[in-house]
Structure formats: structure tokens, C-alpha cells
XYZ file of C-alpha atoms in Angstrom:
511
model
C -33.081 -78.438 28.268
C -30.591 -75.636 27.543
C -31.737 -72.748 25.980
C -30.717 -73.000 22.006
C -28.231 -70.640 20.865
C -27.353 -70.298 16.658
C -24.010 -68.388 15.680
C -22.532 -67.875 12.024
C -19.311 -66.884 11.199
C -18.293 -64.401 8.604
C -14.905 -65.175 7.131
C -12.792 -62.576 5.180
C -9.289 -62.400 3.926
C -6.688 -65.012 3.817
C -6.675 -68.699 4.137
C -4.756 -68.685 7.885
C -8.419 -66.591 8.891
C -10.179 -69.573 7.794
C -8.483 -71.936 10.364
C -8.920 -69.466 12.569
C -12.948 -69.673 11.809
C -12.388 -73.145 12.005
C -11.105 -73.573 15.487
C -13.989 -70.713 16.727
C -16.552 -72.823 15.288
C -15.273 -76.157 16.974
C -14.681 -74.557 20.473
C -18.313 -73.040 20.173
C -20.407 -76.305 18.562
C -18.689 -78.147 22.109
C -20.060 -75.682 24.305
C -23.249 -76.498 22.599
C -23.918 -73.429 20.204
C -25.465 -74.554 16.803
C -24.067 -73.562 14.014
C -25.617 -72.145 10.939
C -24.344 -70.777 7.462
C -26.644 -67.863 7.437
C -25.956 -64.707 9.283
C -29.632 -63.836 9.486
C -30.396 -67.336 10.992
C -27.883 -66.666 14.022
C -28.485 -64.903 17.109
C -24.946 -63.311 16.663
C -23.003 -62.981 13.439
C -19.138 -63.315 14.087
C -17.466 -61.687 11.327
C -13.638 -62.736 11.061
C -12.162 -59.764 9.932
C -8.809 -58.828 7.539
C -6.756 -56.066 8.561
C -3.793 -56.568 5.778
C -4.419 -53.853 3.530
C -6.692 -50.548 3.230
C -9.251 -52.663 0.627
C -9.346 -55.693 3.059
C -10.577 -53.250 5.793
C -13.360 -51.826 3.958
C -14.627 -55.170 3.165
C -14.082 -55.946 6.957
C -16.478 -52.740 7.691
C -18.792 -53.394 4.986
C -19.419 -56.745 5.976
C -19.698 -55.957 9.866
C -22.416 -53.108 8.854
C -24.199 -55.607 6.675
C -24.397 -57.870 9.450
C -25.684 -55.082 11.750
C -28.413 -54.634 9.270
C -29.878 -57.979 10.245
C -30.680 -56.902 13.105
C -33.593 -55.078 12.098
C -34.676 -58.212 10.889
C -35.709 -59.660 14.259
C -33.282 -62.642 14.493
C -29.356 -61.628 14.664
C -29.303 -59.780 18.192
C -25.594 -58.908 18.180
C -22.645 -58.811 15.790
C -19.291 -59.287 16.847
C -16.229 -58.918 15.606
C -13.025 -60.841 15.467
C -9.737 -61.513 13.020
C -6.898 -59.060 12.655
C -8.950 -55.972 12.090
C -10.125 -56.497 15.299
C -6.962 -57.603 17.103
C -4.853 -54.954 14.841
C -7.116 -51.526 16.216
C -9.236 -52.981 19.302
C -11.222 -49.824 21.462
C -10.203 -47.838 18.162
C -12.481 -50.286 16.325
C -15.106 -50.178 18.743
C -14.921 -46.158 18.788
C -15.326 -46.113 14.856
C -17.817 -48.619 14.511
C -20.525 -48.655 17.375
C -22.635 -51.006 15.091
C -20.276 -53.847 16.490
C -21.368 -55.493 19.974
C -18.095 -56.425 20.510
C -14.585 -56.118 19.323
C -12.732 -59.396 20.683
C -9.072 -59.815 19.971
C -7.122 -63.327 19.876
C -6.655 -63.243 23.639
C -10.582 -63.860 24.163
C -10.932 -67.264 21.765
C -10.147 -69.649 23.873
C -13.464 -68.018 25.961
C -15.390 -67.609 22.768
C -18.288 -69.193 24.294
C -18.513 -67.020 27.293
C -17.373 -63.979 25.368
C -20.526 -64.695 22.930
C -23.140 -65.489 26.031
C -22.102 -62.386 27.851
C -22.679 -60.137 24.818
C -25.959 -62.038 23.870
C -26.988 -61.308 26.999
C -26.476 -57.635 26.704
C -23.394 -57.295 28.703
C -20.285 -55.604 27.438
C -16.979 -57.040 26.926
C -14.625 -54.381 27.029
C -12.322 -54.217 23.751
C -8.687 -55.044 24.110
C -6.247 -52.085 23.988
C -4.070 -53.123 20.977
C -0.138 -54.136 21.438
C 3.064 -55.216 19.670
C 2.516 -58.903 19.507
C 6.127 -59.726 18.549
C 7.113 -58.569 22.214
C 5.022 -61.052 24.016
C 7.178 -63.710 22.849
C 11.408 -63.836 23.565
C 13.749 -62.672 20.797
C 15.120 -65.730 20.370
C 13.808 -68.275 18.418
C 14.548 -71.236 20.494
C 12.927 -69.946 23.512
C 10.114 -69.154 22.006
C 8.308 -72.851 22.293
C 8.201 -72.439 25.981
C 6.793 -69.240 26.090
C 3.625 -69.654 27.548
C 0.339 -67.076 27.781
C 0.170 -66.639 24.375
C -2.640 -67.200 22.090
C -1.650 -68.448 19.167
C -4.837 -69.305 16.811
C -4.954 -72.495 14.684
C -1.657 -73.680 16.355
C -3.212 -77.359 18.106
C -2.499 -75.770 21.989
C -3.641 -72.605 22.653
C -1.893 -71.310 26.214
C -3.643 -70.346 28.602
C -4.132 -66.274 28.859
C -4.035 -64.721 32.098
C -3.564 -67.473 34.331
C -6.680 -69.522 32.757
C -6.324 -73.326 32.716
C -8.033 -73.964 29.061
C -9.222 -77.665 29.651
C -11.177 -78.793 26.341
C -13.581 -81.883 26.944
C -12.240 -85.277 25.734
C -12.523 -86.109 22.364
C -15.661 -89.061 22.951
C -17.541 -86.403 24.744
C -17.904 -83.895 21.401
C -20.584 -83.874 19.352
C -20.664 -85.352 16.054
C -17.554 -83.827 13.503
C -16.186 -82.712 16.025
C -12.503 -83.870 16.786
C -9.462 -82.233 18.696
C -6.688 -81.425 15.718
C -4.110 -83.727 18.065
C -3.739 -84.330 22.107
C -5.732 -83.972 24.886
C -4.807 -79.867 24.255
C -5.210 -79.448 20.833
C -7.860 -76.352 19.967
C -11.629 -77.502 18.343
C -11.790 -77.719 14.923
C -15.164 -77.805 13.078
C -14.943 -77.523 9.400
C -17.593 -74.915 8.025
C -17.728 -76.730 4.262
C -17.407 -79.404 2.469
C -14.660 -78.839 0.173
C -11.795 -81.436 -0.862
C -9.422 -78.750 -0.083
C -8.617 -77.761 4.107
C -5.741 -75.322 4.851
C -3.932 -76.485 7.929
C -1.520 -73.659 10.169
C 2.183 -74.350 10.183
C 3.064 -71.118 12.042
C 2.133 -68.100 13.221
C 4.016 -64.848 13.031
C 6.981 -63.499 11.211
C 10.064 -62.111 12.036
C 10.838 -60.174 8.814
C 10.471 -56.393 8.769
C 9.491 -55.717 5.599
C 8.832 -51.844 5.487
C 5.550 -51.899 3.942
C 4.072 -54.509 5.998
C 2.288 -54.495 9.715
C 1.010 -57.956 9.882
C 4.062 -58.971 12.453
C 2.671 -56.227 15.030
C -0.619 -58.100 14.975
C 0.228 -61.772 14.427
C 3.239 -61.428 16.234
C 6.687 -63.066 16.125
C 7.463 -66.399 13.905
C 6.288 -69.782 15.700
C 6.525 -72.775 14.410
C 3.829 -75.737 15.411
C 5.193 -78.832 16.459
C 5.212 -81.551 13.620
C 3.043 -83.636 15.868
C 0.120 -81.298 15.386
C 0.437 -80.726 12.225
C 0.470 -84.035 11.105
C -2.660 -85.222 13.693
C -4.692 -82.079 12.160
C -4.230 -83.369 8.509
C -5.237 -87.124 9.628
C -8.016 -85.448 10.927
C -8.584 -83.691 8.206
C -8.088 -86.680 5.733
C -10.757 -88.739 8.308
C -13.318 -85.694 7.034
C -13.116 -86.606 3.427
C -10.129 -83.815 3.007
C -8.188 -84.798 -0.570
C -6.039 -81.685 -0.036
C -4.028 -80.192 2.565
C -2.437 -76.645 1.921
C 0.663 -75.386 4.441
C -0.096 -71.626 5.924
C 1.497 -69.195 7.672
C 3.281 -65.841 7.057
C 6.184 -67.833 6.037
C 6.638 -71.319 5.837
C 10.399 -71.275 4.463
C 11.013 -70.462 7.894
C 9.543 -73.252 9.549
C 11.554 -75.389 12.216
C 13.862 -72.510 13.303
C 12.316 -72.241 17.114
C 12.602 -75.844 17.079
C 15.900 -76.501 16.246
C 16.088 -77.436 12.851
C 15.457 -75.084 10.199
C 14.840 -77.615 7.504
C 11.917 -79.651 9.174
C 9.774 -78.632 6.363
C 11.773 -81.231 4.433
C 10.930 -83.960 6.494
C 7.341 -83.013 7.235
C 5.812 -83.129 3.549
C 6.962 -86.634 3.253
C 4.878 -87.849 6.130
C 2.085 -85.356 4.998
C 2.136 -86.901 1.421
C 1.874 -90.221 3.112
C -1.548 -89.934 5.142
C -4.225 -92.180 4.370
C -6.547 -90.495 2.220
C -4.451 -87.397 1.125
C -4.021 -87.039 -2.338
C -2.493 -83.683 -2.512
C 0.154 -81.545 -0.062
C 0.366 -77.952 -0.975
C 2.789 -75.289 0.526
C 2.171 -71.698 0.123
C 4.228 -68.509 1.235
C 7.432 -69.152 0.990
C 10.120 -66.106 0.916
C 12.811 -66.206 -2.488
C 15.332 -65.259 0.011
C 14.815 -67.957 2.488
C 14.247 -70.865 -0.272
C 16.939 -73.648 -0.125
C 17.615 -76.199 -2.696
C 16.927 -78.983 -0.136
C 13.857 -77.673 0.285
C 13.310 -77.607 -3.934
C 14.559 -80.708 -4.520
C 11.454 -82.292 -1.678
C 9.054 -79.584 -3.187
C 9.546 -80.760 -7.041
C 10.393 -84.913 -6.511
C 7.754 -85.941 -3.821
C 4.663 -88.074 -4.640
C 1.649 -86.362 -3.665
C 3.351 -82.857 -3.097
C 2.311 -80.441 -5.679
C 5.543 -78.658 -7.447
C 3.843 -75.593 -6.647
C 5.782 -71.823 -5.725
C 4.341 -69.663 -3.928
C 7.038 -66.843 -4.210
C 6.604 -63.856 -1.912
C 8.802 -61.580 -4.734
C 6.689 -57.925 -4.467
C 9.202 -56.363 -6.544
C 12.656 -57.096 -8.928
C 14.656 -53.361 -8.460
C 17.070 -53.872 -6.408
C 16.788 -50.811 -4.757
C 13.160 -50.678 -4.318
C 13.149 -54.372 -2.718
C 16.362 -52.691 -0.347
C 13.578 -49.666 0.411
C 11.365 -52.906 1.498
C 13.849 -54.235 3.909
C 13.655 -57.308 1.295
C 16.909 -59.087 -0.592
C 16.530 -59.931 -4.535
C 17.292 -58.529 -7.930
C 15.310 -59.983 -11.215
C 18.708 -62.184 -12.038
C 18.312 -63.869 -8.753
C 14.851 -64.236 -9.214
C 15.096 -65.394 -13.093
C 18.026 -67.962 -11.694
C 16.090 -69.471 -8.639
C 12.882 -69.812 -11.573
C 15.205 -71.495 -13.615
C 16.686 -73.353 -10.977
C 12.569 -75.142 -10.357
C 11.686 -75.212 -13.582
C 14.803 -77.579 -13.891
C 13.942 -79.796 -12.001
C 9.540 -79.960 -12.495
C 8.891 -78.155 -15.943
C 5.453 -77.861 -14.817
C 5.945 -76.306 -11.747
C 3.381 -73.697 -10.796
C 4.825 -70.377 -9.820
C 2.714 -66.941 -8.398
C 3.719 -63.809 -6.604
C 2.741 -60.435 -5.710
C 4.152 -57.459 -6.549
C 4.012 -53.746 -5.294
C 3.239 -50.741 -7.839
C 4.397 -47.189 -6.998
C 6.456 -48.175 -3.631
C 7.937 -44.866 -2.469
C 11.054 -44.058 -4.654
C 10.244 -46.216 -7.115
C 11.825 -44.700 -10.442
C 10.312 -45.476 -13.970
C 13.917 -47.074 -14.471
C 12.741 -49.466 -11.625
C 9.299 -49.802 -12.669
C 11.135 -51.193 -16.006
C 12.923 -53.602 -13.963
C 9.972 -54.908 -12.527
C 8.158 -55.221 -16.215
C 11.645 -57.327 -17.448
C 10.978 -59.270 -14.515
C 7.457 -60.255 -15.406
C 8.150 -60.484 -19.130
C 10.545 -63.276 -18.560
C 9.536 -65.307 -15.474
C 6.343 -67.059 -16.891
C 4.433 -66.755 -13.553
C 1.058 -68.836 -13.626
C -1.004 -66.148 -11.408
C -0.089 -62.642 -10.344
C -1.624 -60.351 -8.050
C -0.467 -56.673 -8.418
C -1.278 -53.802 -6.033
C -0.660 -50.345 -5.626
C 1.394 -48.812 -2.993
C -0.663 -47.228 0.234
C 0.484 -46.280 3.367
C -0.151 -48.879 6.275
C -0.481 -47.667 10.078
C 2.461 -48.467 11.640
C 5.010 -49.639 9.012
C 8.338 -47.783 7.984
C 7.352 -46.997 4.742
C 4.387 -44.929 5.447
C 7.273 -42.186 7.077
C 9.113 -42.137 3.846
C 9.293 -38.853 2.267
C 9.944 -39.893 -1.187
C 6.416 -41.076 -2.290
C 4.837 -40.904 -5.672
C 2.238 -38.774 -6.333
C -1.458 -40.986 -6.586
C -2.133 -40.572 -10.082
C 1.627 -41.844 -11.121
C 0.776 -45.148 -8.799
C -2.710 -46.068 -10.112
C -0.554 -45.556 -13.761
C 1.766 -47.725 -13.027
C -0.919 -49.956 -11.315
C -3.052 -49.779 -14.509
C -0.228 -50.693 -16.825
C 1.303 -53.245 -14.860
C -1.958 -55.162 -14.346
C -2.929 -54.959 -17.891
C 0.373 -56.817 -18.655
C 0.210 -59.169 -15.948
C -3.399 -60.580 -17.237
C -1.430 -61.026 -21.059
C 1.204 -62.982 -19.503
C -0.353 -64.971 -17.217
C -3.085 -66.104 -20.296
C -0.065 -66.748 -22.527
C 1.637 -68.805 -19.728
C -1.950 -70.528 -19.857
C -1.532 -71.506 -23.279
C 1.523 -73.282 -22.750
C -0.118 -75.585 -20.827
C -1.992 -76.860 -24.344
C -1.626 -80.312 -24.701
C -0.548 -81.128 -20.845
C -1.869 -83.729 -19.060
C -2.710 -82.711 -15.552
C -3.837 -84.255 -12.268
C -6.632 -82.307 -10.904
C -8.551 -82.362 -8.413
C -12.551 -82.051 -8.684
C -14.222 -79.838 -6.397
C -17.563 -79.057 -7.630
C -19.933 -80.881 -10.280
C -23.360 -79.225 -11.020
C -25.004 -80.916 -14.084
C -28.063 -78.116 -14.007
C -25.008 -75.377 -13.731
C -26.112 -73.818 -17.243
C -22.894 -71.465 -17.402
C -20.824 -74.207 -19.259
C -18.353 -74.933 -15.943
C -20.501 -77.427 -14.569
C -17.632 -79.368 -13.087
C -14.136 -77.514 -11.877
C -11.460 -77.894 -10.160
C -7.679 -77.673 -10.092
C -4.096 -78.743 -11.141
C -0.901 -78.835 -8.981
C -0.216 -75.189 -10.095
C -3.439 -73.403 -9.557
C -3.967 -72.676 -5.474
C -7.295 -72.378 -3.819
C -8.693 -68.672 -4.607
C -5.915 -67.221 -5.890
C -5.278 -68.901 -9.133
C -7.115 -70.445 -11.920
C -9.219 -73.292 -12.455
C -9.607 -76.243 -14.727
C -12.937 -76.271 -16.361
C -14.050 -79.779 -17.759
C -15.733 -79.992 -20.811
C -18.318 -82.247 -19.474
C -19.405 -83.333 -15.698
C -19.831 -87.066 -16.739
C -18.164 -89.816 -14.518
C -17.025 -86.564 -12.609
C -17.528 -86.306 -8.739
C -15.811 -83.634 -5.743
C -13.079 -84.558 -4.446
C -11.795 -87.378 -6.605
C -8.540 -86.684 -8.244
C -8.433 -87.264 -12.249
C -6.511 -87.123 -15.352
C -7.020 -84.304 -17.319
C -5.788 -82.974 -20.762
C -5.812 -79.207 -21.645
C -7.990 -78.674 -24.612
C -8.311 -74.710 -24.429
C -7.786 -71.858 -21.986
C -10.055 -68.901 -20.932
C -7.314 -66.255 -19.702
C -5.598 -68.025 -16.819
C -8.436 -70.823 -16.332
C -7.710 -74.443 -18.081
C -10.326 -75.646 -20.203
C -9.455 -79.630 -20.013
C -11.547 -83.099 -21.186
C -12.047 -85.747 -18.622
C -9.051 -88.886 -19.164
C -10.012 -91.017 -16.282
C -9.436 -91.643 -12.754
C -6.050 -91.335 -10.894
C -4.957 -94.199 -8.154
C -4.276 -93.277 -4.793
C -0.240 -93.894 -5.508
C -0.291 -92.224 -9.151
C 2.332 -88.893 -9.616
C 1.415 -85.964 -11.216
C 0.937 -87.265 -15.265
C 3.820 -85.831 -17.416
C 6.009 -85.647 -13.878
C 8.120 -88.453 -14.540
C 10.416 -87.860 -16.723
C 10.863 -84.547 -15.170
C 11.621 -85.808 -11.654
């Protein structure tokens, strides 16, 4: 009988790292590990590490030195890391944190299992020596979907790296819910919850150089996955008990230009909104300057795809968002907001936005507050500027001294809560369709059922809290109307259940 080997994995950051968890957890439950939730029930602890910003590391450290700490509790023998940290710094890593067994980088998942047993066994796996990812793939678009010897994660066919044939076993030969994404080379997929709500990868990459950002050295150049895939993962999905599928990827506006047709996104969420079983299609990061009315017009008048904007803005000066290699002023941005809001009143709209970016004036900081004052934005994450290894703007001279940015940060976030709880309170009166994700009757805390509305993404947005659980279960998608708000969470009573072909209530008129 083989010998019985227990693995947990650790997930921080964004959603794309939890498909990425995802696929590690299916290619490892086929080669016969067990999976448990709790690090100090594992033998090794996989922590899925964020290397975005200089607070996503630290949590990335923490959590790896937590894990490490199990080990002195006689069960975890070995903690390993993986993610973007890990792919981002490599031997570095390893160097700076010897409480890691191993440092494994996206080449080594599609020999998780083997990567695991050797460091179980008290072998070494030597960490990767970090690289430019976006030169590993050609310059042009087009020729990038026969690239091969690339590992992509999440994308349904993982090449082979270094002359490896990755063969996966046949779908009636994996254990229980277990299932290939799509075809015979489509990458494991185990689901590590039970939520309504599964993100499923569009792309990988980006080919923007933003000045502030590094995530293109790490993830590489913009892919797109083949429609195919995408659509096979979310009847998967749906097959799971999945009620929502959400679009990721560092930038989904740009989807279909390695395959030829730059507005495939438009065609897609039809035939999303139509699988069996899904009730809602979601589509975050999307880029102001990419977004096309085409692409509005399928975004605010399809059944079953939430009118929902996630708008990549980080600033409204136009000459801090040149600084950031971005394109924009706050007319654009106020038109394009106008533009939605035209054509689905209740559209859901959130952004980011970047405090203190070198050069940033108080004249610009100004900008950015007219901005916010008049774009109504349901959620808004604000951050202050730090330097990031590797990016053009940590060499620019002009920078603001710390004090001035957590100021700025300070004031701007201050503001930002106000608006976003008064944008909350014009949703008084609304009916909504929301979608139930957790019911506990014994909860005690007065949200013993939530869940959420077309405008209100997984994580980083609010929540509707129901006034009672009754007739309430997860993952059934009801009529709601907003009673009260509690800063940018919707307070909302129970109206009854929605039919698999029923719009968004209220949506009618405005489609």
C-alpha cells in the first residue's frame, strides 16, 4: 500500500494565485497525495506566495515562518514555497529565508509531486535563478501561441519545460473531484472550497510597462487561453456546484490579441453566460485605456453577465498617469463612467489608485480628489507609493519625502471610505440579485447569511447582509431589496428566489 503522504496549501494574494493553488492541488491529489486544510495536519505546508507589493511580501514571509513553526510540532516536516515571491527572487529567497525547504518557481509545477517527495525526503531542490519572463516568449503577439516550453499556470496546457513530455492520466483514472479543466492536456484542477464563486484564468502576462509595476518580469508577457479551455474549465466548474465564474488575468481587455482577434472577449461571455448551471459571469481587470464600446455594450446588456467595472485607473493627473507609462485624464475617465452608467445605471465600478507617485504635485493630488469626488466608485483601494525592485519608477529622482506620502495616503483614504458609503446609500431602495454564499443560523454577529450583488466582487468589495437567514441557502441566487447600509456593505431583506433565466431585477429598463 503506498506510503500516505498529506500536503496543505497556503494561498496569499490575488485571485489568479488561487487557480494557481487550484491546479497544484489537482496535479498532487492524482499522484495520490491527500489533501488537508490544515497546515499542521500536512507533512509539508506549500505556501503560495504574493510578490506584488512590499505589504504582500511580508505577509508572504510571515506566513512561510508561521508554517516553519509547525514544525516543532512533530507533524509538518518541510515547508515549501511557491507563487510569485518565489518565482519573482528564487536563490535570493532561499538565501533570506533558510526556514523554507524549498523555493520552487513556475517551471517546477508541472513536477510538483516529485518536487514535494524529493524535499520530504530530505533532498534539496536547488532554487531557480530568477529571469525576465516576458523574453521567454516572442515579441509578437501572434507567435506567441506556438511558443512552446513555457509554463504558464492555470492556462488548461501547461508545456512541457526542458524537454519533459507532461502526460496527465485520463480523466476516468482520477480520483473522485477530480477532472481535467478541458482535453486530454488540460492541467488538474482540485477545488480547495466550497464556495459558489470559482475564478477561472483567461491569460497570463501583460505587455504594458507601467513604471511602477514588476509583475510582467515575473508573470511574463500577455497570453491569451484558447476559448476552448476556458469554456471546458467553467463547465467543469458549473458540474462542481460553481454559481459564479469570475474572468482573471493581468488584463483581460486585452484578451484575443495572440489569437487573432482582439475582441474575443465579446463573444466568449455569451457562451460563458450560457453554461448549464452558471448563474453569474464576472470580468475583472480591465485597463480604461484598452476598454471598447463593443466590449461595454456585451458587459452592460448580457443575461447572466454582471455590469460590473473593474477599472485599473491608479491615478487622474495627467502627468502623473504619463510618469506611469499609463494614458487618461479625470475627463476621460468621468466620460467613459458616464458612458456605462448610460447604458446599466447600476453598474458596479472599483479601482485603485496610487498616493505620493514620484512627482506627484499637491495640484495633482487635487486632480486625483476631483476625480474621486465625482466618479461614484462602489469600492476603492488606495495605496501609497513604494519603490518596487526592478521597475522604472523606483530610479526616479523626483520622489516625495515619506511623511508627505502617508499624508496624502491618510487623507485620501479617509475620503475614499465617505464616498464609497455614500455611493452605498444610493443603492437604498434597489432591488438586487445576489448571490448567497454563506448561511449560519448560530452566527450570533447579526450577518448570519451574506453574500453579493452584481457590483460587489469576491474580497475586494462589499457584501449584502440579509436581515434574516430564513428560506436562505449558499449558492442560490435571490432577490434582494436594500433596507440599510453599513459603510460599503448592503444591508438587504430576503424577496424570493430568482429563476435560472431571470436578469438582474431593476436591469430592464436600463438595458
Amino acid at each position: 500500500m503506498p506510503e500516505r503522504r498529506t500536503v496543505a496549501l497556503v494561498t496569499l494574494g490575488c485571485a489568479r494565485n488561487e487557480v494557481d493553488s487550484e491546479e497544484l492541488a489537482g496535479r498532487l491529489a492524482a499522484d495520490g497525495w491527500e489533501l488537508v486544510q490544515d497546515a499542521a495536519a500536512a507533512d509539508v505546508a506549500v505556501v503560495n506566495t504574493c510578490g506584488f507589493v512590499e505589504a504582500a511580501k511580508k505577509d508572504s514571509v510571515d506566513a512561510l515562518l508561521e508554517a516553519n513553526d509547525l514544525k516543532d510540532q512533530g507533524k509538518t516536516q518541510a515547508v515549501v514555497a511557491v507563487g510569485c515571491m518565489a518565482e519573482r527572487y528564487g536563490k535570493e529567497l532561499a538565501e533570506a529565508l533558510p526556514e523554507a525547504d524549498g523555493v520552487l518557481g513556475f517551471d517546477d509545477y508541472a513536477d510538483i509531486s516529485e518536487r514535494l517527495q524529493t524535499i520530504l525526503n530530505g533532498g534539496i531542490h536547488a532554487s531557480h535563478t530568477p529571469r525576465d519572463r516576458r523574453k521567454l516568449l516572442p515579441l509578437s503577439p501572434v507567435e506567441r501561441q506556438a511558443a512552446a516550453g513555457v509554463a504558464l499556470p492555470g492556462h488548461g496546457d501547461l508545456s512541457p519545460v526542458a524537454g519533459q513530455v507532461d502526460i496527465l492520466p485520463a480523466a476516468e483514472d482520477l480520483p473522485e473531484g477530480i477532472a481535467p479543466a478541458s482535453g486530454p492536456r488540460a492541467p488538474l484542477r482540485r477545488r480547495l472550497d466550497h464556495s459558489p464563486v470559482a475564478s477561472v484564468k483567461l491569460a497570463s502576462g501583460c505587455d504594458r510597462r507601467c513604471s511602477f509595476c514588476a509583475i510582467p518580469s515575473f508573470r511574463g508577457s500577455f497570453i491569451s487561453r484558447r476559448p476552448s479551455d476556458v469554456l471546458g474549465e467553467t463547465r467543469w466548474l458549473a458540474e462542481q456546484g460553481v454559481k459564479e465564474v469570475m474572468l482573471v488575468s493581468e488584463n483581460n481587455t486585452s484578451y484575443g490579441k495572440d489569437l487573432g482577434d482582439i475582441r474575443l472577449l465579446e463573444t466568449l461571455l455569451p457562451e460563458l453566460a450560457a453554461v448549464d448551471g452558471i448563474e453569474r459571469v464576472r470580468v475583472s481587470y480591465l485597463q480604461p485605456a484598452e476598454m471598447r464600446p463593443g466590449l461595454i455594450d456585451v458587459l452592460t446588456s448580457t443575461p447572466k453577465v454582471a455590469p460590473y467595472f473593474d477599472l485599473s485607473f491608479q491615478h487622474s493627473a495627467p502627468g502623473v498617469l504619463r510618469a506611469m507609462r499609463r494614458f487618461g485624464d479625470t475627463d476621460r475617465f468621468l466620460e467613459l463612467l458616464e458612458t456605462i452608467r448610460g447604458k446599466a445605471p447600476q453598474a458596479g465600478v472599483r479601482s485603485n489608485f496610487i498616493v505620493g507617485f514620484p512627482g506627484e504635485s499637491e495640484a495633482d493630488f487635487a486632480e486625483l480628489e476631483r476625480f474621486l469626488t465625482g466618479a461614484r466608485l462602489d469600492a476603492i483601494g488606495v495605496f501609497g507609493y513604494s519603490d518596487e525592485d526592478g521597475t522604472e519608477a523606483a530610479t526616479y529622482a523626483d520622489k516625495l519625502d515619506g511623511d508627505v506620502v502617508a499624508e496624502r495616503l491618510a487623507h485620501l483614504s479617509r475620503l475614499a471610505e465617505e464616498l464609497t458609503a455614500q455611493r452605498a446609500e444610493e443603492r437604498l431602495g434597489e432591488s438586487l440579485a445576489v448571490l448567497v454564499e454563506s448561511v449560519d443560523p448560530e452566527d450570533g454577529t447579526g450577518e448570519a447569511a451574506v453574500g453579493r450583488a452584481a457590483h460587489q466582487a469576491p474580497e475586494t468589495d462589499g457584501q449584502v447582509i440579509f436581515t434574516s437567514s430564513e428560506g436562505l441557502l449558499p449558492g442560490r441566487m435571490v432577490e434582494a431589496k436594500v433596507v440599510g447600509t453599513e459603510g460599503v456593505d448592503l444591508v438587504a431583506e430576503y424577496r424570493g428566489l430568482l429563476g435560472d433565466e431571470s436578469r438582474i431585477p431593476g436591469e430592464e429598463a436600463a438595458r
